[in-house]
Short mmCIF file of C-alpha atoms and ligand atoms in Angstrom, two decimals:
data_model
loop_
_atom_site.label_atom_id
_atom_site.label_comp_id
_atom_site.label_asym_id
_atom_site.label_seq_id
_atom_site.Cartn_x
_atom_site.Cartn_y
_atom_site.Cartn_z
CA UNK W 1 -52.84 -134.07 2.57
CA UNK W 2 -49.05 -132.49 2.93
CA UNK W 3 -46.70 -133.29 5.73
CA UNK W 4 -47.01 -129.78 6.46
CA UNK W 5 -50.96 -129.97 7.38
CA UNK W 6 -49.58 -133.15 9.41
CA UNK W 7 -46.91 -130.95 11.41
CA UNK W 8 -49.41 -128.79 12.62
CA UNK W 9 -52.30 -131.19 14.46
CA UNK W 10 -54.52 -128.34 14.96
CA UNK W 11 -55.18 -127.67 11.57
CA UNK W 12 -55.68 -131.46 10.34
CA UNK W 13 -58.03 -131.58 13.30
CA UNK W 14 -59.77 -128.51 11.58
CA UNK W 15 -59.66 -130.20 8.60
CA UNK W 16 -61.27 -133.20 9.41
CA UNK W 17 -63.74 -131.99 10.88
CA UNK W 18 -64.96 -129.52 8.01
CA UNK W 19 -64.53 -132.33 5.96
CA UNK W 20 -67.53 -134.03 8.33
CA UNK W 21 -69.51 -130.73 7.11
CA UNK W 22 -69.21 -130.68 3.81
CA UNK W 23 -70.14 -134.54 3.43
CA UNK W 24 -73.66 -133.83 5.38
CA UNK W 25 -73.96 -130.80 3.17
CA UNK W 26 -73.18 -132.88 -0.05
CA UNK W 27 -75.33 -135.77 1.12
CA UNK W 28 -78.07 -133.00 1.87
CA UNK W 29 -78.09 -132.13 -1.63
CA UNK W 30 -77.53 -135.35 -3.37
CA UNK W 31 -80.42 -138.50 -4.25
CA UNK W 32 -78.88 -141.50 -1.87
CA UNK W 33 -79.71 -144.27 -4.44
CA UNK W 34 -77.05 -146.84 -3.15
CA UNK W 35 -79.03 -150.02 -2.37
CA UNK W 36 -76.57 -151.02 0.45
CA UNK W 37 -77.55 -147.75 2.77
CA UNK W 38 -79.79 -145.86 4.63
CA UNK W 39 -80.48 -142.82 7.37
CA UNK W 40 -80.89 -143.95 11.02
CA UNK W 41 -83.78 -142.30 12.80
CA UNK W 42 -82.34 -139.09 15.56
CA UNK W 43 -82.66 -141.72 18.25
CA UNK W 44 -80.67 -144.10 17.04
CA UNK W 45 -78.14 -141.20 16.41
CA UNK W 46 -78.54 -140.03 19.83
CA UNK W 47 -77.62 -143.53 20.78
CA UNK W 48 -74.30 -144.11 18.83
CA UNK W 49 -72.98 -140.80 20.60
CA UNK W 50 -73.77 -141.99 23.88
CA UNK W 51 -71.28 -143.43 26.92
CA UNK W 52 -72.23 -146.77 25.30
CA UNK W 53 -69.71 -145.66 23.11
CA UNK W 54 -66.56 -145.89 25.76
CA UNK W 55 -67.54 -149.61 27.03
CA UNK W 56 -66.97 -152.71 27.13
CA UNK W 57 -68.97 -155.79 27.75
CA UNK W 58 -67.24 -159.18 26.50
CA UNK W 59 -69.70 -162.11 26.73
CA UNK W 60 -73.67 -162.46 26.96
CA UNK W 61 -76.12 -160.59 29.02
CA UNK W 62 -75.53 -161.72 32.99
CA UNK W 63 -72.57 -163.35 32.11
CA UNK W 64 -70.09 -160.36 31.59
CA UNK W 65 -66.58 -160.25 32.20
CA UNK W 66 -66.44 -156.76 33.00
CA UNK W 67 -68.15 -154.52 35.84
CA UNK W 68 -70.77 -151.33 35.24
CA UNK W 69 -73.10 -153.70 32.51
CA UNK W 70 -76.37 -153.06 34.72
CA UNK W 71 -78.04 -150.63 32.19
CA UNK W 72 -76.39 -152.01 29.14
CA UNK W 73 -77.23 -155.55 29.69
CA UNK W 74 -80.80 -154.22 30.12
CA UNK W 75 -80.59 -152.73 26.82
CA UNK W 76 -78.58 -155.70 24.84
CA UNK W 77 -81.51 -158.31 26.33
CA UNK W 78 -84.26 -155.93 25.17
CA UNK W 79 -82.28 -155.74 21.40
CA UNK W 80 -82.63 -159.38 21.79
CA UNK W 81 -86.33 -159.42 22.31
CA UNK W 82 -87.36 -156.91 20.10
CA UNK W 83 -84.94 -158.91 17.37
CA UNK W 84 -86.85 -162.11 18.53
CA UNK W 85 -90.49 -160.38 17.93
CA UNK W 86 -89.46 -158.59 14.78
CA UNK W 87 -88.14 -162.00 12.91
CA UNK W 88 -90.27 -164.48 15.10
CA UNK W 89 -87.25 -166.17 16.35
CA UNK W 90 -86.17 -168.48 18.92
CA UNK W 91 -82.57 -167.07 19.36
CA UNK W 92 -81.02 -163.95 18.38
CA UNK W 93 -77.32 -162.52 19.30
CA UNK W 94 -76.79 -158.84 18.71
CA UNK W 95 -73.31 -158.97 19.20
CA UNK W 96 -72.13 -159.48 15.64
CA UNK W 97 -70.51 -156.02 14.48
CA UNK W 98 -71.20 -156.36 11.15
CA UNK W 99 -72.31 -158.71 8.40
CA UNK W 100 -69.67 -160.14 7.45
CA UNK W 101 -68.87 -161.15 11.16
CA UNK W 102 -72.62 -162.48 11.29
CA UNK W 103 -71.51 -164.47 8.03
CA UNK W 104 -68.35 -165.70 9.84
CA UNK W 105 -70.49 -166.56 13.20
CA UNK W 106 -72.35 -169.57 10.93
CA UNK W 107 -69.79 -170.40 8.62
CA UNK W 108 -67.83 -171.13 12.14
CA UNK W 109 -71.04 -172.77 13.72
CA UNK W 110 -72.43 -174.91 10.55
CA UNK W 111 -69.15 -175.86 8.41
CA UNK W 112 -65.48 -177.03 9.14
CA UNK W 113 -62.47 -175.75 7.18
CA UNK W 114 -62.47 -178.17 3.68
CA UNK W 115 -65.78 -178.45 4.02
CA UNK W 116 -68.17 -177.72 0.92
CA UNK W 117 -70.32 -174.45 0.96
CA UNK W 118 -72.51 -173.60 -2.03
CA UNK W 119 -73.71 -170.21 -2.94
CA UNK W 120 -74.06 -167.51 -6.10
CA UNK W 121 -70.87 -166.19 -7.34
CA UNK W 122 -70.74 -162.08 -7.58
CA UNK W 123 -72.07 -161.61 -11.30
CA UNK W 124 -75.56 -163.69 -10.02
CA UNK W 125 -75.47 -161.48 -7.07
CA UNK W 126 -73.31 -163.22 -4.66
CA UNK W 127 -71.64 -161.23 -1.79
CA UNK W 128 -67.90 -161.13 -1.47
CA UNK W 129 -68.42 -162.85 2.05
CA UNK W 130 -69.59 -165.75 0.23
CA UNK W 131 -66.94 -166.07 -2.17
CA UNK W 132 -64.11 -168.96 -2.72
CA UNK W 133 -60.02 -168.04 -2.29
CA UNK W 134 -59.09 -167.65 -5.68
CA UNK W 135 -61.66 -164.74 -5.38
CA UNK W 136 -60.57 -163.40 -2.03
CA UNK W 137 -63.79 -164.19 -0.55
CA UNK W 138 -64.29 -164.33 3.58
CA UNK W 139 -65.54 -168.19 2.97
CA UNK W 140 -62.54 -169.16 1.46
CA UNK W 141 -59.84 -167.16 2.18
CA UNK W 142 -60.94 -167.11 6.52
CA UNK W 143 -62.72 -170.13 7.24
CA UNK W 144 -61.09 -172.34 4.52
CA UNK W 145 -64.52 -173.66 2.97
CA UNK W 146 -64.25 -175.07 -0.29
CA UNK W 147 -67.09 -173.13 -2.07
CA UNK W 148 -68.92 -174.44 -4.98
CA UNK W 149 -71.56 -172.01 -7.01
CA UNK W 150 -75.34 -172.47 -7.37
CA UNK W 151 -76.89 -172.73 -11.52
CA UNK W 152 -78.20 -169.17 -12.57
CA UNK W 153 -80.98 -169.24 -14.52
CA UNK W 154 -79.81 -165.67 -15.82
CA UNK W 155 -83.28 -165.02 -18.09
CA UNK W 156 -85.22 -165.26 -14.55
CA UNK W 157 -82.48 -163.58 -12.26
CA UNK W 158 -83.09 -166.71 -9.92
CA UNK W 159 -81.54 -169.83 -8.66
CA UNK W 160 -81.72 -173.21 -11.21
CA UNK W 161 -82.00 -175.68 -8.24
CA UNK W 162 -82.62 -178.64 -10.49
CA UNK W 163 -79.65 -177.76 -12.43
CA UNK W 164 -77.56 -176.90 -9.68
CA UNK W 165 -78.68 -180.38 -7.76
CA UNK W 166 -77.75 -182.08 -10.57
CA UNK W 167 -73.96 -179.83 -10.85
CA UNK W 168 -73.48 -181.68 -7.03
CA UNK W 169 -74.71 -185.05 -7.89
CA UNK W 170 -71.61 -184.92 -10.80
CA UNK W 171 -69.25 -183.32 -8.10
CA UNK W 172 -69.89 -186.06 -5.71
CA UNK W 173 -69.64 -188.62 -8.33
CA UNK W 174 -66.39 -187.25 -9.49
CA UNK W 175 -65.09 -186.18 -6.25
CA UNK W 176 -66.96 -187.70 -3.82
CA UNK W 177 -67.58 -184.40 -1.79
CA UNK W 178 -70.71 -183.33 -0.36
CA UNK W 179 -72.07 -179.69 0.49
CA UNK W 180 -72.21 -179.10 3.80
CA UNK W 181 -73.60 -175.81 3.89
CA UNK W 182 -76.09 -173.78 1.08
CA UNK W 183 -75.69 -170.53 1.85
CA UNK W 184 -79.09 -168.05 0.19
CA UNK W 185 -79.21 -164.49 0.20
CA UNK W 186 -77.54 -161.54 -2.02
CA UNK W 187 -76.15 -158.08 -2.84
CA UNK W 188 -78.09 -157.60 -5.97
CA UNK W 189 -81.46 -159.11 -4.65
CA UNK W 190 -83.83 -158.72 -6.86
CA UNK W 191 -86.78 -161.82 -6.13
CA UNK W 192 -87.11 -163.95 -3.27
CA UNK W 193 -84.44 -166.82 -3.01
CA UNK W 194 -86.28 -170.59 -3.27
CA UNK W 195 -85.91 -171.82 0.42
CA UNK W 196 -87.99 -174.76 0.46
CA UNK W 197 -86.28 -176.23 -2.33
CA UNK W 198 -82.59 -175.76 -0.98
CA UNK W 199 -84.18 -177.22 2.15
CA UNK W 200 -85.00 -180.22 0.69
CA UNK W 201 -81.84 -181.08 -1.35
CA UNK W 202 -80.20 -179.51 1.90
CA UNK W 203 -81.59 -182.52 3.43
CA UNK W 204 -80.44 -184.85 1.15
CA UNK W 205 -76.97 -184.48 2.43
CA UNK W 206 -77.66 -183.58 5.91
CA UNK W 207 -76.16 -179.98 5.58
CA UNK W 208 -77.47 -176.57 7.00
CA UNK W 209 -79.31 -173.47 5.44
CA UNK W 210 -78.08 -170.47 6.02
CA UNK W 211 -80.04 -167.18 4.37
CA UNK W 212 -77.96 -163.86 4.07
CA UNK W 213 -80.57 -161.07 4.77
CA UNK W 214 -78.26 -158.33 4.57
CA UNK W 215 -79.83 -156.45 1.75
CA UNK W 216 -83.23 -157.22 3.09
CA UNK W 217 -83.80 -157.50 6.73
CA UNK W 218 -86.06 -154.59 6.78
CA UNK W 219 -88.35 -155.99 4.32
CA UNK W 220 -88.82 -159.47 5.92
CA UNK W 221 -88.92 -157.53 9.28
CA UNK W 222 -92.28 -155.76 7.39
CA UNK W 223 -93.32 -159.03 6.22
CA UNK W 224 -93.39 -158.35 2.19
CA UNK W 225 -90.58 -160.17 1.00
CA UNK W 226 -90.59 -163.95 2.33
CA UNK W 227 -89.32 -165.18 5.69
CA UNK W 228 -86.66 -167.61 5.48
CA UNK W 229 -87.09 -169.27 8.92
CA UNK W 230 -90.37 -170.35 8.52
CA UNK W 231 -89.37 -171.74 4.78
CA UNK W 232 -86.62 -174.01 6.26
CA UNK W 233 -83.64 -171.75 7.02
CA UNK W 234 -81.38 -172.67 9.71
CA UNK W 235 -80.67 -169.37 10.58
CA UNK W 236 -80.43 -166.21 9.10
CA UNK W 237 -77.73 -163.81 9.03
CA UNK W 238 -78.07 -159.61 8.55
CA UNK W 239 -76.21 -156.33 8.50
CA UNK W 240 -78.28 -154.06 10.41
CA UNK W 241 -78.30 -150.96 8.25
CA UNK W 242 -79.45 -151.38 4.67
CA UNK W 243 -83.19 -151.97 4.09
CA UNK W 244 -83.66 -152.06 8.24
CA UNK W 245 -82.47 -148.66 8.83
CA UNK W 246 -80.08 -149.27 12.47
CA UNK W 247 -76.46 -148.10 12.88
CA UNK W 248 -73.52 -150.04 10.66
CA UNK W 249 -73.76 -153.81 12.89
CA UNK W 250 -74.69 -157.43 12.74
CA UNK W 251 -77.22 -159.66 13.58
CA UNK W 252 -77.68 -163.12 13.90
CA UNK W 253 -81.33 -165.36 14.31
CA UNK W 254 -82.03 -168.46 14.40
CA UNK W 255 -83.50 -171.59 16.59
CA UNK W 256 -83.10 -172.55 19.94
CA UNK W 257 -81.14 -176.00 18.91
CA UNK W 258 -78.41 -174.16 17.36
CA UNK W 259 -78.57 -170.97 20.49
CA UNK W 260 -75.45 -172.49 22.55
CA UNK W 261 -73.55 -173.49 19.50
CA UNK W 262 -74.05 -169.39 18.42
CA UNK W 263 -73.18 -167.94 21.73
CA UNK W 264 -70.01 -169.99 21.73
CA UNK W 265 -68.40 -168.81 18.37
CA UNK W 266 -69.35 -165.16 18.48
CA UNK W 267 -67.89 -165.34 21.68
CA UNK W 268 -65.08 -165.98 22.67
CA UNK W 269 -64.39 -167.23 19.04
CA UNK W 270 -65.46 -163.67 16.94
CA UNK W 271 -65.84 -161.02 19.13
CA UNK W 272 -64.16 -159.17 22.13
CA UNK W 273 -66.11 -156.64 23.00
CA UNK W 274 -69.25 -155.87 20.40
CA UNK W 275 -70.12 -152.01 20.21
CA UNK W 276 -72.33 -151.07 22.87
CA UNK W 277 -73.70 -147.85 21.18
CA UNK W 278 -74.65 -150.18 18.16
CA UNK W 279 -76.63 -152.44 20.03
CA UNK W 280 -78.95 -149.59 22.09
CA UNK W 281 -78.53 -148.07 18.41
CA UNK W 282 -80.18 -151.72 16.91
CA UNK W 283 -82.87 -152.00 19.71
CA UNK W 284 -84.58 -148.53 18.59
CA UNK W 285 -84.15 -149.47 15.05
CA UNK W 286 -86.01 -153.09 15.72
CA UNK W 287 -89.26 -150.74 17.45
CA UNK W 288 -89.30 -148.66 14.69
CA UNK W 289 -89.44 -152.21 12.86
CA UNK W 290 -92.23 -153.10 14.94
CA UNK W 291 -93.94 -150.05 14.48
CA UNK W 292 -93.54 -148.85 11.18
CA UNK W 293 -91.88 -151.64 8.92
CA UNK W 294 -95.17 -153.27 7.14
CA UNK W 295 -95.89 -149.75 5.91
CA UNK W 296 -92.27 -148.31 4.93
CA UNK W 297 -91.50 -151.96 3.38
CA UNK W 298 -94.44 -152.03 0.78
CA UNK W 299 -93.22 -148.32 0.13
CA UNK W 300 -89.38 -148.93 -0.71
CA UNK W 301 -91.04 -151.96 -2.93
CA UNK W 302 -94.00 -149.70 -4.60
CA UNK W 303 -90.97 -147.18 -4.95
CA UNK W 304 -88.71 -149.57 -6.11
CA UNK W 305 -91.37 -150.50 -9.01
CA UNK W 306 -92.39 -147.74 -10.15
CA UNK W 307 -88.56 -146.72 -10.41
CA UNK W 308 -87.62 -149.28 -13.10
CA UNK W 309 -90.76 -148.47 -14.91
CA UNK W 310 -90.00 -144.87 -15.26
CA UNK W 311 -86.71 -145.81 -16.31
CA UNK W 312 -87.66 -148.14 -18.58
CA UNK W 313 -90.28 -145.83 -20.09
CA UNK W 314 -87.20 -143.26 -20.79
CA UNK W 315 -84.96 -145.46 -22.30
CA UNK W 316 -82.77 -147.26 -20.01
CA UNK W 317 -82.31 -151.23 -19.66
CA UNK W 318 -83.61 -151.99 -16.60
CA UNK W 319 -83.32 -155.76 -16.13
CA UNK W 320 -85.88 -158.15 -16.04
CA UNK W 321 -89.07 -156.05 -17.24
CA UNK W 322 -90.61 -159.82 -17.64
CA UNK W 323 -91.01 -160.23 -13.98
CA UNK W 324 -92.02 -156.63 -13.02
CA UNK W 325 -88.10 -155.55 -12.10
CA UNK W 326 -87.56 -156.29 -8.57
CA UNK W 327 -89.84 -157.37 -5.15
CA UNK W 328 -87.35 -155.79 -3.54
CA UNK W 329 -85.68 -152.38 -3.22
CA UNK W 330 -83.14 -153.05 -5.49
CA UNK W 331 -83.08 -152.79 -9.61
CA UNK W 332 -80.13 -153.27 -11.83
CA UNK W 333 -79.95 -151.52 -15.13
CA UNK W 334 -77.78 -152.83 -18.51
CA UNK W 335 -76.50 -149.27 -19.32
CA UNK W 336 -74.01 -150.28 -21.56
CA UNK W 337 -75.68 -149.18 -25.05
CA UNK W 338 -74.64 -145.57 -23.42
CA UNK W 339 -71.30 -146.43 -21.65
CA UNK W 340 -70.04 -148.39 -19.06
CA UNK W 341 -70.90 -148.93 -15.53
CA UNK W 342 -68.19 -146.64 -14.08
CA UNK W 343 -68.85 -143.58 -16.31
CA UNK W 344 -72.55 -144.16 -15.46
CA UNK W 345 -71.87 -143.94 -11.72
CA UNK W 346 -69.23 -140.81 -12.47
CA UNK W 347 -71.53 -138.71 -14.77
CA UNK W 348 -74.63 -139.10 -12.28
CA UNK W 349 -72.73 -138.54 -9.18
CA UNK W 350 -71.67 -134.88 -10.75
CA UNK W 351 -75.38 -134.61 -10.92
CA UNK W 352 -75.62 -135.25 -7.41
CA UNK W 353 -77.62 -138.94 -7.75
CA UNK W 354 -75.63 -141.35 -5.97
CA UNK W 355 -75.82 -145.27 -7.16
CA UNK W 356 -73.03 -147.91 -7.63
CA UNK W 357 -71.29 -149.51 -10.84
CA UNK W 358 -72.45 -153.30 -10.72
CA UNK W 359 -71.88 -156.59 -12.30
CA UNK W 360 -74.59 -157.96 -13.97
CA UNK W 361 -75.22 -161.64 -15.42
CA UNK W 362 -74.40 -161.20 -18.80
CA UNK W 363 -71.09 -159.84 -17.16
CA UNK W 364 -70.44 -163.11 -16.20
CA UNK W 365 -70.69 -164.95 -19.57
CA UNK W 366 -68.52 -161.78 -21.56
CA UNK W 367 -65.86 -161.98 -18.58
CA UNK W 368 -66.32 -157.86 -18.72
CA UNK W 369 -63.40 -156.73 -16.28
CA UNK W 370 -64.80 -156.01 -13.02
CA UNK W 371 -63.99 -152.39 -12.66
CA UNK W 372 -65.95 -151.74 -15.81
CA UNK W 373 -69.04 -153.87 -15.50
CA UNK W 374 -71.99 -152.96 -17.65
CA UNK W 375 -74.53 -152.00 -14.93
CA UNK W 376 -75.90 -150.12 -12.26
CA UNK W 377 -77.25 -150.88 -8.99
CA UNK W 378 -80.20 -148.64 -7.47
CA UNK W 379 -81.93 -148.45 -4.23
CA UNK W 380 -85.60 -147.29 -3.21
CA UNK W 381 -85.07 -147.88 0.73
CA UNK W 382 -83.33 -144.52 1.40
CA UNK W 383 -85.30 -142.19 -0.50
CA UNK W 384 -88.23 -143.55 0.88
CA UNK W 385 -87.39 -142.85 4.40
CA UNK W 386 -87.11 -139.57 3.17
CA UNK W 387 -90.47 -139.80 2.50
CA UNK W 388 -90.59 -140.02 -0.74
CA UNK W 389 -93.47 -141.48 -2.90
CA UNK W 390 -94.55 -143.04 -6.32
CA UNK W 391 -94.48 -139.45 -7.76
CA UNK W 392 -90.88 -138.60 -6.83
CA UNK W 393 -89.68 -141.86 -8.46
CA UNK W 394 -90.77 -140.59 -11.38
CA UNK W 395 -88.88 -137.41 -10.92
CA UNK W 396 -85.65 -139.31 -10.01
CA UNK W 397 -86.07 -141.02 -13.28
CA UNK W 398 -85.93 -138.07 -15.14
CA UNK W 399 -82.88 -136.88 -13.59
CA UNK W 400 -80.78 -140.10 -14.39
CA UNK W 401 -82.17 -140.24 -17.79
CA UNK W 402 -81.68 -136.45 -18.90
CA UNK W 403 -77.39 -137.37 -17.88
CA UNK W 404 -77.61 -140.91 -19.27
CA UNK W 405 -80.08 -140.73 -22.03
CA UNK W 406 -80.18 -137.06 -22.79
CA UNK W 407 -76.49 -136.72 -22.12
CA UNK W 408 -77.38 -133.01 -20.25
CA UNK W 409 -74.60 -131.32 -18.46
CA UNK W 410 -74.25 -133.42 -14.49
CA UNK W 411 -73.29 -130.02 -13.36
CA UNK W 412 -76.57 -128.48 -14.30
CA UNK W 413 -78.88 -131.50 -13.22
CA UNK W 414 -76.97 -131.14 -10.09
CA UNK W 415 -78.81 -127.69 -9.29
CA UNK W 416 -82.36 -129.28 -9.79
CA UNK W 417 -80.98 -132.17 -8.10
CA UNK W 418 -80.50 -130.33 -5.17
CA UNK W 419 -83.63 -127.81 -5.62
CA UNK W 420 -85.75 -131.06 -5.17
CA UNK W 421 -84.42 -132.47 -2.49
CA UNK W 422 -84.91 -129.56 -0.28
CA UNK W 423 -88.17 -130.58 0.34
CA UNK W 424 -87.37 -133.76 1.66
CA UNK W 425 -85.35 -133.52 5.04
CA UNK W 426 -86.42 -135.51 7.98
CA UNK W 427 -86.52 -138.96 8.40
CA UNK W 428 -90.01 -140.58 8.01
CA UNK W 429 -91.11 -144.42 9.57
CA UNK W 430 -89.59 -143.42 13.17
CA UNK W 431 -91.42 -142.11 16.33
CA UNK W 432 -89.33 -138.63 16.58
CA UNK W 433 -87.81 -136.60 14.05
CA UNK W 434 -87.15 -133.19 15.20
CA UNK W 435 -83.06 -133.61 13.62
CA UNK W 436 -83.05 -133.26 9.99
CA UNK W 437 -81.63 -136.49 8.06
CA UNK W 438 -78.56 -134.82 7.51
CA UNK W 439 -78.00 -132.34 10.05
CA UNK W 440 -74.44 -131.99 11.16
CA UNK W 441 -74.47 -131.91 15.17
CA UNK W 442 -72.18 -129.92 16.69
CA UNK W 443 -71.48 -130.91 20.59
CA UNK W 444 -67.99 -129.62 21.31
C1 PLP B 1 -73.60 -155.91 2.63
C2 PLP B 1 -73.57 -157.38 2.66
C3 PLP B 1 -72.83 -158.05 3.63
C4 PLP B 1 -71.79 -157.37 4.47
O1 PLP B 1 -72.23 -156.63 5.46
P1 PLP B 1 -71.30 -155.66 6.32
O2 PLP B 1 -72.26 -155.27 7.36
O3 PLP B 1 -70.86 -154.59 5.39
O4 PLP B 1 -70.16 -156.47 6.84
C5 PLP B 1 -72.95 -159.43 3.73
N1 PLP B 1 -73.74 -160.10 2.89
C6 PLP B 1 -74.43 -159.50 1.91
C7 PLP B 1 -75.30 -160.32 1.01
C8 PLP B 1 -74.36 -158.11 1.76
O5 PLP B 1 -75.01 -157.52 0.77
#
């Protein structure tokens, strides 16, 4: 951008918003594979773009500090019920704006500053929200915890919780510190996390469980991965737009014991006003949960499946073929025997197929430099909205092997890249659809 676009508004104006067109018409022709995202149903787009938008609404439901709420509180306190029926849930507050504001909602609620949390560190899947402050993390660095890492049984992708019970027996006899919170839950989820066990050497020290569902709040929501609450959690914590397909926000559930203590750090403590549009945005999401979740959940996880295998079948390391790959919608693939992480994600995103460069375990034991890890990340959950089925997997895996394995020009994968996903433009699992997934919508 020059200083002379910047001198004239009207034509960085312009310029944004062609920009806006030419990402829908990239993202029209490209294979989503990021396991973070997804494509909100036309309602729920309808609902970001409405007055909700321009408001504000500090506080809960009834108790506002600001006037005009009728038809919004309505709304929030229907988000709240749907969230309660979707997750089976005492309490739920919709006001978080995004996950990592969820994350800081219990870290504020369960833990003091100095106090101990435990959870995975990045290479085992661990979120950067979780993290200590050598690392940067939001743990560390905002609320001061002093964060300790679980045992990774690497060969199983899954927690060691004898190993890692036995890691805080020697820090307490060392140190004489004591975990107050275990925090569960992932970026690179691949199996279900072991709740019941945490629980009980959670209750050997009287702490709390807290369960991340970030990556998959959609697939609890359609009952087919596990359900945390019922398993022990204290409460659960979510971003409301990666498997459970709602606008970019935040969720928090939990039990009625722990309601007040909730309302009282998200707000005042977290939150001024919490994005109006998101919330009506979240309720429609959470009915299309209700509605349509146990089906598109078993789909992203079929997908998912038959994914790695295709992969696997062509050549490329996807991880943990022993345990059938994922239960989720994520896989992670070792392409190092071809090139890095970063070329990986370079190469196939000049093909169109869009994933992300990822960490994987053995990362963590070679010290590989971050920016050049040795995997890849893919997700099932937005292709599938797209409707897309066991057969199409199997097509996607041809595309990523003929640039990884094959080494074919991206360019030229791009066009068939694009030729195939013209049959696939609505969004599926949602009571309208008339907009395309991608449409750009002019209103001015
Ligand atoms: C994505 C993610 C978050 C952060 O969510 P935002 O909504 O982007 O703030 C938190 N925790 C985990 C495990 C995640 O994967």
């Amino acid at each position: 951008m020059t200083t002379a676009t910047l001198a004239e508004p009207e034509t960085a104006y312009q310029k944004v918003l062609d920009l806006l067109e030419k990402h829908h018409s990239m993202m029209r022709r490209s294979l989503p594979l990021i396991a973070s995202e997804n494509v909100v149903s036309p309602a729920v787009r309808e609902a970001l773009v409405s007055d909700f938008m321009h408001r504000y609404a500090e506080g809960w439901p009834g108790e506002r500090l600001y006037a005009g709420c009728r038809y919004i509180d309505e709304v929030e306190l229907l988000a709240i019920e749907l969230g309660k029926a979707v997750y089976r849930a005492e309490f739920v507050d919709v006001r978080p704006i995004s996950g990592v504001v969820a994350n800081l909602v219990a870290y504020t609620a369960f833990a003091r500053p100095g106090d101990m949390m435990v959870a995975l560190t990045i290479p085992h899947g661990g979120h950067i929200s979780h993290g200590k402050e050598k690392w940067g993390g939001t743990a560390g660095v905002v609320r001061g915890l002093d964060v300790e890492r679980y045992e990774f049984d690497e060969e199983n992708f899954e927690i060691d919780v004898d190993a890692s019970a036995r890691r805080l027996r020697k820090i307490e006899a060392e140190t004489g510190k004591k975990p107050r919170l275990f925090m569960l839950g992932a970026s690179v989820f691949l199996f279900p996390h072991p709740v019941k066990e945490i629980r009980s050497l959670a209750d050997q020290y009287g702490a709390y469980v807290v369960y991340d569902a970030a990556h998959v709040a959609g697939l609890i929501a359609g009952g087919r991965f596990q359900d945390p609450l019922r398993e022990g959690a204290d409460c659960m914590t979510m971003s409301t737009h990666k498997t459970l397909a709602g606008p970019q926000h935040g969720m928090v559930v939990s039990w009625n014991k722990y309601g007040e203590r909730l309302k009282q750090v998200a707000f005042p403590g977290l939150l001024s006003n919490h994005h109006l549009h998101a919330v009506a945005g979240l309720a429609i999401a959470l009915a299309e949960a209700l509605a349509f979740y146990r089906e598109y959940a078993s789909q992203i996880i079929r997908n998912a499946k038959i994914l790695a295998e295709s992969l696997y079948e062509l050549g490329i390391d996807v991880l943990y073929p022993n345990k059938g790959f994922t239960e989720s919608h994520t896989i992670v693939a070792d392409v190092s025997k071809y090139m890095d992480g970063r070329t990986a994600e370079e190469k196939l995103e000049q093909a169109g197929i869009i994933v992300n460069r990822n960490l994987i375990p053995k990362d963590y034991r070679l010290k590989t430099d971050y920016r050049r890890p040795s995997g890849i990340r893919l997700g099932s959950q937005e292709v599938t909205r797209l409707g897309m089925k066991e057969s199409e997997m199997k097509q996607i895996a041809e595309f990523i092997a003929d640039v990884i394995v094959k080494g074919k020009e991206p360019s030229k994968v791009a066009e068939d890249v694009a030729e195939f996903r013209s049959n696939y433009r609505k969004v599926h699992y949602c009571f309208e659809n008339a907009t395309g997934a991608y449409d750009y919508i002019r209103i001015r």
